[in-house]
Coordinates of C-alpha atoms in Angstrom, one line a residue:
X1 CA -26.6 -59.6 19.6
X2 CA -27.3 -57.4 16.7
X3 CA -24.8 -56.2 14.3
X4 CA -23.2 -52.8 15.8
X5 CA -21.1 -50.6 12.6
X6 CA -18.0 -49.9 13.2
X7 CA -18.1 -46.4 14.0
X8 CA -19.9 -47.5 17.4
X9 CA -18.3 -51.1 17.7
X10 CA -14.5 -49.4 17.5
X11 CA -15.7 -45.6 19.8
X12 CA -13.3 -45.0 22.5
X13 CA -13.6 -45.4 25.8
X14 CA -10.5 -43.8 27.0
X15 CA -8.6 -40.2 26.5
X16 CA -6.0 -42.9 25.7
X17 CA -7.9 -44.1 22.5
X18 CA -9.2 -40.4 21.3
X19 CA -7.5 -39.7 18.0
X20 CA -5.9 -36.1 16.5
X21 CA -7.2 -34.9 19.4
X22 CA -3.9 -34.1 22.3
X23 CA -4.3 -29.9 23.2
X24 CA -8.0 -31.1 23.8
X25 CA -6.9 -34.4 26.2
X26 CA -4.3 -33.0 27.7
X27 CA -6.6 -30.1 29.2
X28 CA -9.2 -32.0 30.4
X29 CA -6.7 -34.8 32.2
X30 CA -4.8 -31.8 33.3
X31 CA -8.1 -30.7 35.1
X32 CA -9.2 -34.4 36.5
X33 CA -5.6 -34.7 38.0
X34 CA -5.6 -31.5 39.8
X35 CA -9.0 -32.0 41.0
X36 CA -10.3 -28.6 39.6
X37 CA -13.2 -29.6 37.4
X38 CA -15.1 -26.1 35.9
X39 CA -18.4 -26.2 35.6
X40 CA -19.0 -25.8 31.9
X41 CA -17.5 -26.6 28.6
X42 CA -18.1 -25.6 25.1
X43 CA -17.1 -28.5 22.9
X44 CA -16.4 -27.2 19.3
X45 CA -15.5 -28.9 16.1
X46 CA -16.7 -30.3 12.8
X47 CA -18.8 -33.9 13.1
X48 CA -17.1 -37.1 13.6
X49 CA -14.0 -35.5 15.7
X50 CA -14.9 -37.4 18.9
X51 CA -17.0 -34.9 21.2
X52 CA -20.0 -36.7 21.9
X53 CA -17.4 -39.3 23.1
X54 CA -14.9 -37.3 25.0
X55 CA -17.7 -36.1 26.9
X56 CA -18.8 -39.4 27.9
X57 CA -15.3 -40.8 28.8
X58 CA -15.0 -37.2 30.7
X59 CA -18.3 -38.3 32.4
X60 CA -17.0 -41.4 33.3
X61 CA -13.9 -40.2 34.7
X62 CA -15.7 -37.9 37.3
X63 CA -18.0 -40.2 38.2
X64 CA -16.1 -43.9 38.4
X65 CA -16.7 -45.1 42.1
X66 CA -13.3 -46.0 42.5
X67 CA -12.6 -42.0 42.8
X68 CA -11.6 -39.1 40.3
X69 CA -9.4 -40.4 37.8
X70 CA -8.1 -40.1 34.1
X71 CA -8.5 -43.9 33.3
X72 CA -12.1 -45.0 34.6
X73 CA -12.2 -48.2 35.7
X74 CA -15.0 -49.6 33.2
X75 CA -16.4 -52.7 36.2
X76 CA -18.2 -50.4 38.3
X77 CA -22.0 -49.8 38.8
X78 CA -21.0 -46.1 37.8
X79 CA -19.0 -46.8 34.6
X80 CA -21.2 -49.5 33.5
X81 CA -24.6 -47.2 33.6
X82 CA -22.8 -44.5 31.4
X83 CA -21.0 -47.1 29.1
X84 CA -24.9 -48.6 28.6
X85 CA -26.6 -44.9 28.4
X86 CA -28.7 -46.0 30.8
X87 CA -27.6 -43.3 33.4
X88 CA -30.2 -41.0 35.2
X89 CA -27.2 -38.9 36.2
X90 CA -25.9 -38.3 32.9
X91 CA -28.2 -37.0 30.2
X92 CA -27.5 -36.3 26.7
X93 CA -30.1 -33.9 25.5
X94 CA -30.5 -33.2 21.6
X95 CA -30.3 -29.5 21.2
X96 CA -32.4 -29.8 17.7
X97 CA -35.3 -31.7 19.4
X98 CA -35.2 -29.8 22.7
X99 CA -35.5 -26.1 21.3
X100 CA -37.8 -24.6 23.1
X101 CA -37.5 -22.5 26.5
X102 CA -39.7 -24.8 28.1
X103 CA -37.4 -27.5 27.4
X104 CA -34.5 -25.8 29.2
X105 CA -36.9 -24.3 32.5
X106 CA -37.3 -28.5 32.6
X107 CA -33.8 -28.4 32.9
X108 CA -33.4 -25.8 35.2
X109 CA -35.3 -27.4 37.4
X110 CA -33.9 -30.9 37.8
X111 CA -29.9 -29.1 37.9
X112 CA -31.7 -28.4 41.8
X113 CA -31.9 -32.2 42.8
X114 CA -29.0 -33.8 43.9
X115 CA -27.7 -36.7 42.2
X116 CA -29.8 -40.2 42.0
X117 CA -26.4 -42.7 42.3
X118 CA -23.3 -40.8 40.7
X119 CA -21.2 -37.9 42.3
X120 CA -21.8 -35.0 39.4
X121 CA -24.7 -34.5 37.2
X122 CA -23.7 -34.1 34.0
X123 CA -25.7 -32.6 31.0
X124 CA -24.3 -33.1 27.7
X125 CA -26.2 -30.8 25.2
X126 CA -25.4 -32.0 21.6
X127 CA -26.0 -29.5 18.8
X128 CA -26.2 -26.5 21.2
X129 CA -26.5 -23.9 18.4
X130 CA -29.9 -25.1 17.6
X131 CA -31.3 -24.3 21.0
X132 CA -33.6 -20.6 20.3
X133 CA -32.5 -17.0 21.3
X134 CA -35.2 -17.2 24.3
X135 CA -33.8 -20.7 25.4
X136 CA -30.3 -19.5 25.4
X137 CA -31.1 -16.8 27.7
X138 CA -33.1 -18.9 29.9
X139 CA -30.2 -21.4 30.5
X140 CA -27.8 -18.2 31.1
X141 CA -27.8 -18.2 35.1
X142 CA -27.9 -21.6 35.3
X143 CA -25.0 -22.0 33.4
X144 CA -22.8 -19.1 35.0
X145 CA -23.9 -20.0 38.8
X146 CA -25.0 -24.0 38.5
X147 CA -25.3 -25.9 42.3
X148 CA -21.9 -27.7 43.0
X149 CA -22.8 -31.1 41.9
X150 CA -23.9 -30.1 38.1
X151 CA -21.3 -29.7 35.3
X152 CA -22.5 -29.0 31.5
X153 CA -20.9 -30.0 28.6
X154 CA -22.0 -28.9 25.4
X155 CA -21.1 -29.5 21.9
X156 CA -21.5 -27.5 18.5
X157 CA -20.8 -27.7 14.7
X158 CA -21.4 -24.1 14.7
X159 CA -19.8 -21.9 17.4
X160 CA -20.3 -18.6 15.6
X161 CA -24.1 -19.7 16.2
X162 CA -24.0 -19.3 20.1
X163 CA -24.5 -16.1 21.6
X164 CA -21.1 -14.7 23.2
X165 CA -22.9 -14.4 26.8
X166 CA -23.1 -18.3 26.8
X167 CA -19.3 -18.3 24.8
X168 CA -17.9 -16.3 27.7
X169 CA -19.7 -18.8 30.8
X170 CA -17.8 -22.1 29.2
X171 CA -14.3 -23.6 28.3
X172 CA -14.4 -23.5 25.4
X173 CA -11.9 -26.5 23.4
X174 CA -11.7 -26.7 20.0
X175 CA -11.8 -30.3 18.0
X176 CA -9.5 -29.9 14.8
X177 CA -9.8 -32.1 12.0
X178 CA -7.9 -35.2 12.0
X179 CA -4.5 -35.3 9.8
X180 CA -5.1 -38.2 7.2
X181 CA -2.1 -40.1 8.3
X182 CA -3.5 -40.4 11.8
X183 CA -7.0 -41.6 10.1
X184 CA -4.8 -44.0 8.1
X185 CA -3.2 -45.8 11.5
X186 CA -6.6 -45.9 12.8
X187 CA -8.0 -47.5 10.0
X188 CA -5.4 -50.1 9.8
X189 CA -5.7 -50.6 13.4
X190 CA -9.6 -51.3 12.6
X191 CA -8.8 -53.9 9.7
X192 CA -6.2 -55.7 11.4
X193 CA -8.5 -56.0 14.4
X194 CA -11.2 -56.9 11.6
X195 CA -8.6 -59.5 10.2
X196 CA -9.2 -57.8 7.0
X197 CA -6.4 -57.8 4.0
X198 CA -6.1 -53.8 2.6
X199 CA -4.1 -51.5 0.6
X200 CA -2.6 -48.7 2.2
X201 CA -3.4 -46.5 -1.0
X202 CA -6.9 -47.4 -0.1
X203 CA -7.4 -46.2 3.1
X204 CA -5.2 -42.5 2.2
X205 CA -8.2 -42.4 -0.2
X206 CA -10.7 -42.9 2.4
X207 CA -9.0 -40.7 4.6
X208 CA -9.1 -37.9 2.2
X209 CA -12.5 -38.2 1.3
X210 CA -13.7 -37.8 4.8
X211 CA -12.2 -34.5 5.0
X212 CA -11.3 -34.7 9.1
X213 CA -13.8 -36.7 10.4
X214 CA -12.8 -40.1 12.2
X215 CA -16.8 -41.2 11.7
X216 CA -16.9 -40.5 8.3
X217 CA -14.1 -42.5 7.2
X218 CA -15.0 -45.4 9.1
X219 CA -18.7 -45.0 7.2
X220 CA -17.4 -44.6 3.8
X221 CA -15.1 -48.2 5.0
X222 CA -18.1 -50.1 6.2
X223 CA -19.8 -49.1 2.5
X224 CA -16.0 -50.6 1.0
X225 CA -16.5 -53.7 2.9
X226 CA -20.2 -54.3 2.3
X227 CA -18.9 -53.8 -1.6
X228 CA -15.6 -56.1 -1.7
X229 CA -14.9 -59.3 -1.5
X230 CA -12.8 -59.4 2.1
X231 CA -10.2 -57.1 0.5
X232 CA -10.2 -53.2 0.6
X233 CA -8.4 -52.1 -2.8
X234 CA -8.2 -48.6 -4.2
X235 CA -10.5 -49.3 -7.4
X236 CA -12.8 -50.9 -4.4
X237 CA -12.8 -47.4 -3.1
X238 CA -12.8 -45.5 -6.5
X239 CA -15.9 -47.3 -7.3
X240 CA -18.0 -47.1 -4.1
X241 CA -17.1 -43.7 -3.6
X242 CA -18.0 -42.6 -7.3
X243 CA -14.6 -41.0 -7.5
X244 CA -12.0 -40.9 -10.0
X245 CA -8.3 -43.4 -9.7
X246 CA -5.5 -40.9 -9.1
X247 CA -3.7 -42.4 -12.5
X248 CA -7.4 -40.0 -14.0
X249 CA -5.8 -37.3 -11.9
X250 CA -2.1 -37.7 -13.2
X251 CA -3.2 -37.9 -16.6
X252 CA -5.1 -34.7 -16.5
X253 CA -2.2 -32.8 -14.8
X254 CA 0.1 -34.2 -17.2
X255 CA -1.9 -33.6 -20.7
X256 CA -1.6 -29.7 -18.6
X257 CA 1.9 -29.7 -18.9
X258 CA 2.5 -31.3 -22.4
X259 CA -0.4 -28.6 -23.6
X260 CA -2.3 -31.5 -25.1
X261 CA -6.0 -30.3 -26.4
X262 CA -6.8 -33.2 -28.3
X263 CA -6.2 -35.6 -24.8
X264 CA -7.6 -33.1 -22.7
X265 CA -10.5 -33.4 -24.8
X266 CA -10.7 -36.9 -24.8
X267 CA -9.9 -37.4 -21.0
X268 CA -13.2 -35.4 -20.0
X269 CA -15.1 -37.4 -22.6
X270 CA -14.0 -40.5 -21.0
X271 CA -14.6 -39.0 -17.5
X272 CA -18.7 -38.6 -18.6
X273 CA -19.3 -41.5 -20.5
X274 CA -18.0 -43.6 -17.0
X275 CA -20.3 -41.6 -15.6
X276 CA -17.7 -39.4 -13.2
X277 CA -18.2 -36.4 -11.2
X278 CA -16.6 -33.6 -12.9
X279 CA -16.7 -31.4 -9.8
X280 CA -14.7 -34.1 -7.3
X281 CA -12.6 -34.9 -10.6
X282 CA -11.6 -30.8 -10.7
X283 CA -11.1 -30.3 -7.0
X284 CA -8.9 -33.0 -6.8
X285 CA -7.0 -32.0 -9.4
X286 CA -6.9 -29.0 -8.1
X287 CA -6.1 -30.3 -4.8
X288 CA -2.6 -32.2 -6.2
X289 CA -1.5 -28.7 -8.2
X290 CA -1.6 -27.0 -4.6
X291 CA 0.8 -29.6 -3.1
X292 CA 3.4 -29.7 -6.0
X293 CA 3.2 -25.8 -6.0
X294 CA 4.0 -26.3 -2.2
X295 CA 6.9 -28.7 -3.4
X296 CA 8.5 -25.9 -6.2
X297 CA 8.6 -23.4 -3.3
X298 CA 10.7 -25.6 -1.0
X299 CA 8.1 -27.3 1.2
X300 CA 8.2 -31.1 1.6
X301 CA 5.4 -33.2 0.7
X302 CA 3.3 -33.6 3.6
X303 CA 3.5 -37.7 4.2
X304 CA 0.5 -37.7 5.9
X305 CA -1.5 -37.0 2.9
X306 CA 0.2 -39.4 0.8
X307 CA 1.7 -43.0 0.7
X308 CA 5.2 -42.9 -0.5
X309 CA 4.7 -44.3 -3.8
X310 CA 2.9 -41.0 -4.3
X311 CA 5.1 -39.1 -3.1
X312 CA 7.6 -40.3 -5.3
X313 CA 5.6 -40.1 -8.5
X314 CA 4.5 -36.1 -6.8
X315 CA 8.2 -35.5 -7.1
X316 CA 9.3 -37.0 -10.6
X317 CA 5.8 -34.9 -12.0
X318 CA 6.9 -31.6 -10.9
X319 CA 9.6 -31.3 -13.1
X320 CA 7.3 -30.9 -15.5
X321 CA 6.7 -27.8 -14.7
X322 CA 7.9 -24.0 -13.1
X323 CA 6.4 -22.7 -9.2
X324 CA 5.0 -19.8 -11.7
X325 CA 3.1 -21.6 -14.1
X326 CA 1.5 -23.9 -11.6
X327 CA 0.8 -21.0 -9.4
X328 CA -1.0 -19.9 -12.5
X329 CA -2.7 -23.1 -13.4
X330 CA -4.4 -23.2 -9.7
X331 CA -5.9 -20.1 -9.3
X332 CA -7.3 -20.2 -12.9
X333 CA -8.5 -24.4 -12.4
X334 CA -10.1 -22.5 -8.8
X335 CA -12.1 -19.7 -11.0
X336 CA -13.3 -22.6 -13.1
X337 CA -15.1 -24.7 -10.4
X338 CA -16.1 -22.0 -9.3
X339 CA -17.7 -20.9 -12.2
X340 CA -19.1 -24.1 -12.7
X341 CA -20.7 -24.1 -9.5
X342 CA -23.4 -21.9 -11.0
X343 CA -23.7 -22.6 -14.2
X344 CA -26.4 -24.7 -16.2
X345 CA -23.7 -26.3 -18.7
X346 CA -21.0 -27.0 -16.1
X347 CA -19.5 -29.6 -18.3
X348 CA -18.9 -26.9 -20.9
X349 CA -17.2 -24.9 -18.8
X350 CA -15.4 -27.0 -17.6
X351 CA -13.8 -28.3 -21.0
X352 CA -13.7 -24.5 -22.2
X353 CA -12.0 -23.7 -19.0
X354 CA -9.4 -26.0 -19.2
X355 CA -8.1 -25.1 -23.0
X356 CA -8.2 -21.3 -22.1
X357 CA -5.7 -22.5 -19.5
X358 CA -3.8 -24.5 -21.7
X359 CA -3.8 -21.5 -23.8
X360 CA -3.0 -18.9 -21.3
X361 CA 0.3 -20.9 -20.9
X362 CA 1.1 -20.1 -24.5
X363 CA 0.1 -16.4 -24.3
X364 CA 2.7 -16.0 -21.4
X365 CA 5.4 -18.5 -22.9
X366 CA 5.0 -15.3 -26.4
X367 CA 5.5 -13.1 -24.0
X368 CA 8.6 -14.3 -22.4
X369 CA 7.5 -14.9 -18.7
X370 CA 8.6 -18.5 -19.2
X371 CA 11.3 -18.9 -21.8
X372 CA 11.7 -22.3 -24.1
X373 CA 15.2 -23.3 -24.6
X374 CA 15.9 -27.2 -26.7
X375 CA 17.7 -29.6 -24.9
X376 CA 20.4 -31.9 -26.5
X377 CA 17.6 -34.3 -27.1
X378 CA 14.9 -31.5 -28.8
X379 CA 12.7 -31.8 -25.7
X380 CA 11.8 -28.2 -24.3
X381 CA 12.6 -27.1 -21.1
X382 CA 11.2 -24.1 -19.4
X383 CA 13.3 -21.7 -17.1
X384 CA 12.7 -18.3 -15.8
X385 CA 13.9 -15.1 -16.9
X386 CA 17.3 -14.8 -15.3
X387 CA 18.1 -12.3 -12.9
X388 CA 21.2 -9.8 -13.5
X389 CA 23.4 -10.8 -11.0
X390 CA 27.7 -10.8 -10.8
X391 CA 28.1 -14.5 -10.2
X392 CA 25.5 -15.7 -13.1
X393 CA 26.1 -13.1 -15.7
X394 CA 29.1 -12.3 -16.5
X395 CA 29.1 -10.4 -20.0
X396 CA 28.1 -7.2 -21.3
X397 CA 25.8 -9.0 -23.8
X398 CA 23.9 -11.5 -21.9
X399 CA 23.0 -8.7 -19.6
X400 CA 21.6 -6.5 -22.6
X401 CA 19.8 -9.8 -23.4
X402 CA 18.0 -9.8 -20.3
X403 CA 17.3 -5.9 -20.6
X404 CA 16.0 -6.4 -23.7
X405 CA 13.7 -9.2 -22.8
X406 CA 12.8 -7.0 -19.8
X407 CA 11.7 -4.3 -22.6
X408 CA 9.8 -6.5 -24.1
X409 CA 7.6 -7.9 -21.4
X410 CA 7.3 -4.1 -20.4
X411 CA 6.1 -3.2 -23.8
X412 CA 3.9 -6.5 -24.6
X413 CA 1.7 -6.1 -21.2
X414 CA -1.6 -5.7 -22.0
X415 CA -2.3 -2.8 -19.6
X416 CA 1.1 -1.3 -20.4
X417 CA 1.7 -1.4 -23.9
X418 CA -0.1 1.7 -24.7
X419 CA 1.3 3.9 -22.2
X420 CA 5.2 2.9 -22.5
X421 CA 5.0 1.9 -26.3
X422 CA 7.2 5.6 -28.0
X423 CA 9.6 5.4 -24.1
X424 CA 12.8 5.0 -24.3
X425 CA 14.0 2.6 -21.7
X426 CA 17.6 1.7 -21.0
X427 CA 19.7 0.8 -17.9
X428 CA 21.8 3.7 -16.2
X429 CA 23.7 1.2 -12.9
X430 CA 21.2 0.2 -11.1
X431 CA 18.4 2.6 -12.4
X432 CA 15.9 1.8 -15.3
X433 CA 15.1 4.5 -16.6
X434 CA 11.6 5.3 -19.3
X435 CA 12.0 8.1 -21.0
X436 CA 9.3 9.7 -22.5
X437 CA 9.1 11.8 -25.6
X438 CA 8.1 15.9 -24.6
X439 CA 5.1 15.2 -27.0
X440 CA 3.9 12.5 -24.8
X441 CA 4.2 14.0 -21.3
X442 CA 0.9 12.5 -20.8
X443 CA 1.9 9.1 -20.4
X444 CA 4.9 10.4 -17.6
X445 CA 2.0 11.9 -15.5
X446 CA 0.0 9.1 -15.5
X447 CA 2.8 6.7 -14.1
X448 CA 3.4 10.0 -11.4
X449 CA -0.1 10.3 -10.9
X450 CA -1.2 6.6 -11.0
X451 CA 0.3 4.9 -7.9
X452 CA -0.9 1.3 -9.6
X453 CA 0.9 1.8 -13.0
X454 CA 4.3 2.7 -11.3
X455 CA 4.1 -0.5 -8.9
X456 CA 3.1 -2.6 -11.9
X457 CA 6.2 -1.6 -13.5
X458 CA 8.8 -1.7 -10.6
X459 CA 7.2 -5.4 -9.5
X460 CA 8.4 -6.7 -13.2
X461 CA 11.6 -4.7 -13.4
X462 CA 12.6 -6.5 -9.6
X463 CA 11.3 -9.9 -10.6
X464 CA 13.3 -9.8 -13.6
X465 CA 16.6 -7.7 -12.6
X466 CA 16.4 -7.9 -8.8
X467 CA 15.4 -6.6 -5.9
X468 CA 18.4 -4.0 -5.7
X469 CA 17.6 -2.5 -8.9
X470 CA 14.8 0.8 -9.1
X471 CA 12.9 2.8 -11.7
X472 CA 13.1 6.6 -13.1
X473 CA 10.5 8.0 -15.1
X474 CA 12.0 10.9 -17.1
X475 CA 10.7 13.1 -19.8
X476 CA 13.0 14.7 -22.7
X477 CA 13.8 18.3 -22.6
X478 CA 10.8 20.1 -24.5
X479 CA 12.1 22.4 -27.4
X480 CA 11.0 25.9 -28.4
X481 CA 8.3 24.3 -30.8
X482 CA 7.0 22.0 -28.6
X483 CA 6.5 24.9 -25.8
X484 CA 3.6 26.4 -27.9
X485 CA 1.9 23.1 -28.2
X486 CA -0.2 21.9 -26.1
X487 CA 1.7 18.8 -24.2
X488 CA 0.0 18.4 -20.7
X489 CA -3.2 18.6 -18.5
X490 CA -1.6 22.1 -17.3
X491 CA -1.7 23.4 -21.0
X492 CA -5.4 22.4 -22.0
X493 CA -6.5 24.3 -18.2
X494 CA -5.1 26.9 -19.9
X495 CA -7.2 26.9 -23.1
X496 CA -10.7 29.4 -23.3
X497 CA -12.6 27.1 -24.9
X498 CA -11.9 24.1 -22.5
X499 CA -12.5 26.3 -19.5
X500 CA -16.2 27.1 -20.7
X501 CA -16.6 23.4 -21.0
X502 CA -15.6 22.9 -17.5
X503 CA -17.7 25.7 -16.5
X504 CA -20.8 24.6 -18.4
X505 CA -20.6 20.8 -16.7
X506 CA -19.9 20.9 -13.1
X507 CA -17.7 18.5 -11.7
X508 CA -16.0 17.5 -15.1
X509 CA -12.0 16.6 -15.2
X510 CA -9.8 16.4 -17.7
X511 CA -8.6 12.5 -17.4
X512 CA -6.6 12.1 -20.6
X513 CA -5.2 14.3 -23.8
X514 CA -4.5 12.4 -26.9
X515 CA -3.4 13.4 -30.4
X516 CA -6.4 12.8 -33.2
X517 CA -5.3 15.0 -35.9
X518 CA -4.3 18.0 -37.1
X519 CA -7.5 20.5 -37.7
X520 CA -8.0 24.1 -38.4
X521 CA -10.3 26.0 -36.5
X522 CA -11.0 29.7 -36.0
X523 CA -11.6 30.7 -32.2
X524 CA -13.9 33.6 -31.4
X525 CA -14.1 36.3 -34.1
X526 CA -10.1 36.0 -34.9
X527 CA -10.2 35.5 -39.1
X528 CA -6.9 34.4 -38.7
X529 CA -6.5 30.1 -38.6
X530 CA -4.3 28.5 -36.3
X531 CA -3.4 25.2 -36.7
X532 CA -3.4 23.3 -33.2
X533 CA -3.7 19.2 -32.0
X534 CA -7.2 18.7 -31.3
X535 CA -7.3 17.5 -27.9
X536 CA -10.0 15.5 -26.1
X537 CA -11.7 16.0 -23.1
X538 CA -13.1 13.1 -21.2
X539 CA -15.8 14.2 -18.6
X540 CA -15.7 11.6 -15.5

């Protein structure tokens, strides 16, 4: 007999022996038990999840001549002709190859003679989606109103492909993708029955790669066999696969937290001269930031992505580092890839990238979102600002410290530093308040006005202080000086020369006042100077 791969050597031919797979099972045995078998089922699901094959075993079950039943018998004439695909009673049609609406007025035509040997007819459309418009519409009354004896079953990649009239005639079950853990028994179950020697590490790595799919990962293990020499070991895998080792990985997430150019550097140039895909490298890197972010906010380490040993090593790396910075570090690492993806020197970006986030952690480490403090033995250790609270703080001055490293974050914001840079800001109970000068009234009525700026601010001052703590924006009394200055939007309205402006350009607004300088000017035919703040007028 010829050699058969093991994705066809090792499909099920039970419900029983359908992996990841129970919602899905248990609905269709559900349906054989209680005898009430609908007519047409939508199959959907990314490739390799086992719906060609639960269709069959589904055929099977409905068919075997020992009567309706979840566990076919496999020795009769009935289960035999399906097992073989030799079957005249069950026919698996390739939507991609069948297109046309002459293909399915073929089909509507045999759905109206009875079946040759078996009890149902079955049609098992694979690939639905590609069927055309016209074809779809064609197959609609058969497939709402079919005789008795025909049931359809058909399966799609692509759901939001099919037109919602056929959606709405069919039972539709989904096919999820298959937890890695689950892949990972099922793999071993394969090599033991191979008598095959293996590393569990291995086969987490093959079960990653294939993304969900049961087929894929038992491809990418027949390419590990062909390659090995009776042993399936991770730099087996690593090779074949053209990936990177996961020692690549920690490096590169550890020369992250230690802030290390000069490896970083080196790491990538290593990476290219062995020839590795930068873009696999990045995601996966990317991948492991996203589960120890997971573990900093309190959510175990799903063990059916990793073998314990990495778990272990997972947990002892994220002390490394805060749930803030590596929240940081992911979205920027996602931005890069992403910028890669479309770029002609993705390598460049990609080493560029990487500093700027090595360097971003050092702009926000200056401005005191993640505080250094030396250990006994001189290592730094980062912490977050603390929070003003009773139990923690306890004196007058290290809660003015943590007002006044509030104040400075405040004032060293890049959007904020201009508008809150002459306020006065100081803590009243549980109220910050920013005061701003009379002169600068302009800055208060763009945090009243500007519904962004004030929930800028109040999202610091709760992240820092608390969530029981709120802001007041204040401005200081004006004096009899200041009154006959011009200090606001309301004042310039005011002003003849800026109404003819207003006048002259239709739709204009006045969007900020700043202070220049001090100029004289005469206005109209009044000889006398007057010495005023020229103000500017920005037209939108």
């Amino acid at each position: 007999m010829n050699y058969q791969v093991l994705s066809r050597r090792y499909r099920p031919k039970h419900f029983k022996d359908v992996i990841g797979q129970q919602s899905v099972i248990k609905v269709l045995t559900n349906s054989i038990a209680a005898n009430k078998i609908p007519h047409a089922f939508l199959f959907t699901g990314i490739r390799g999840t086992g719906k060609t094959t639960t269709a069959r075993i589904f055929a099977r079950a409905i068919n075997c001549k020992e009567g309706i039943k979840i566990e076919p018998c496999d020795i009769c004439e009935s289960c035999k002709e399906i097992l073989d695909g030799k079957s005249i009673d069950v026919m698996e049609i390739d939507g991609a190859s069948n297109t046309s609406v002459n293909d399915v007025r073929i089909l509507r035509e045999n759905t109206r003679f009875l079946p040759a040997h078996l009890r149902y007819k079955v049609y098992i459309i694979d690939e639905v989606h590609m069927l055309s418009n016209e074809a779809f519409n064609a197959l609609l009354k058969t497939l709402e109103e079919p005789p008795e004896y025909v049931i359809f079953i058909l399966a799609t990649t692509e759901p939001h492909k099919i037109p919602e009239t056929v959606l709405s005639r069919c039972i539709r079950l989904n096919f999820k993708r298959v937890e890695p853990g689950e892949i990972v028994k099922y793999l071993s179950y394969v090599l033991d029955q191979e008598k095959v020697e293996y590393e569990e590490s291995a086969l987490y790595l093959v079960a990653r790669q294939s993304e969900g799919s049961v087929r894929d990962s038992l491809s990418f293990l027949e390419l590990v066999l062909a390659y090995g020499d009776g042993r399936v070991t991770e730099k087996d895998v690593v090779r074949v696969l053209g990936l990177l080792s996961k020692e690549t990985i920690y490096e590169m997430i550890e020369l992250l937290a230690e802030k290390n150019t000069g490896g970083i550097i080196d790491l990538i140039n290593r990476i290219d001269k062995e020839g590795g895909d930068i873009f696999n490298f990045l995601e996966r890197v990317i991948f492991y930031i996203r589960h120890l972010v997971m573990y900093l906010l309190n959510v175990p380490i799903e063990k059916s992505e990793f073998s314990q040993a990495e778990i272990n090593y997972l947990m002892e790396l994220s002390k490394k580092f805060v749930k803030e910075e590596l929240i940081i570090y992911y979205q920027a690492l996602r931005q890069i890839l992403e910028q890669m993806r479309f770029s002609p020197y993705p390598r460049y970006d990609f080493e560029v990238g990487l500093l700027k986030v090595v360097y971003l952690k050092e702009f926000l480490e200056d401005a005191n979102v993640f505080y250094n403090t030396e250990k006994g033995d001189g290592k730094k250790e980062t912490k977050q600002v603390d929070k003003i609270e009773d139990e923690k703080i306890s004196t007058a001055d290290e809660k003015q410290d943590v007002i006044e490293n509030l104040i400075k974050i405040l004032k060293s914001s890049s959007k904020l530093e201009a508008y809150l840079k002459n306020a006065n800001i100081f803590l009243d109970g549980k109220i910050l308040k920013i005061v701003f000068p009379a002169t600068k009234k302009i800055f208060y009525d763009y945090f009243i006005d500007n519904e962004s700026g004030r929930k800028q601010v109040e999202k610091t001052v709760k992240t820092s202080l608390g969530k029981d703590f709120t802001i007041s924006f204040l401005v200081e009394e004006v004096t009899e000086s200041e009154k006959n200055g011009l200090n606001s939007k309301e004042d310039i309205y005011e002003r003849d020369s800026i109404k003819k402006i207003l006048k002259s350009f239709k739709g204009a607004k006045i969007l900020g006042v700043r202070e220049v300088e001090e100029l004289k000017i005469q206005e109209d035919s009044v000889d006398q100077n007057i010495e005023i703040e020229e103000r500017e007028v920005v037209d939108e």
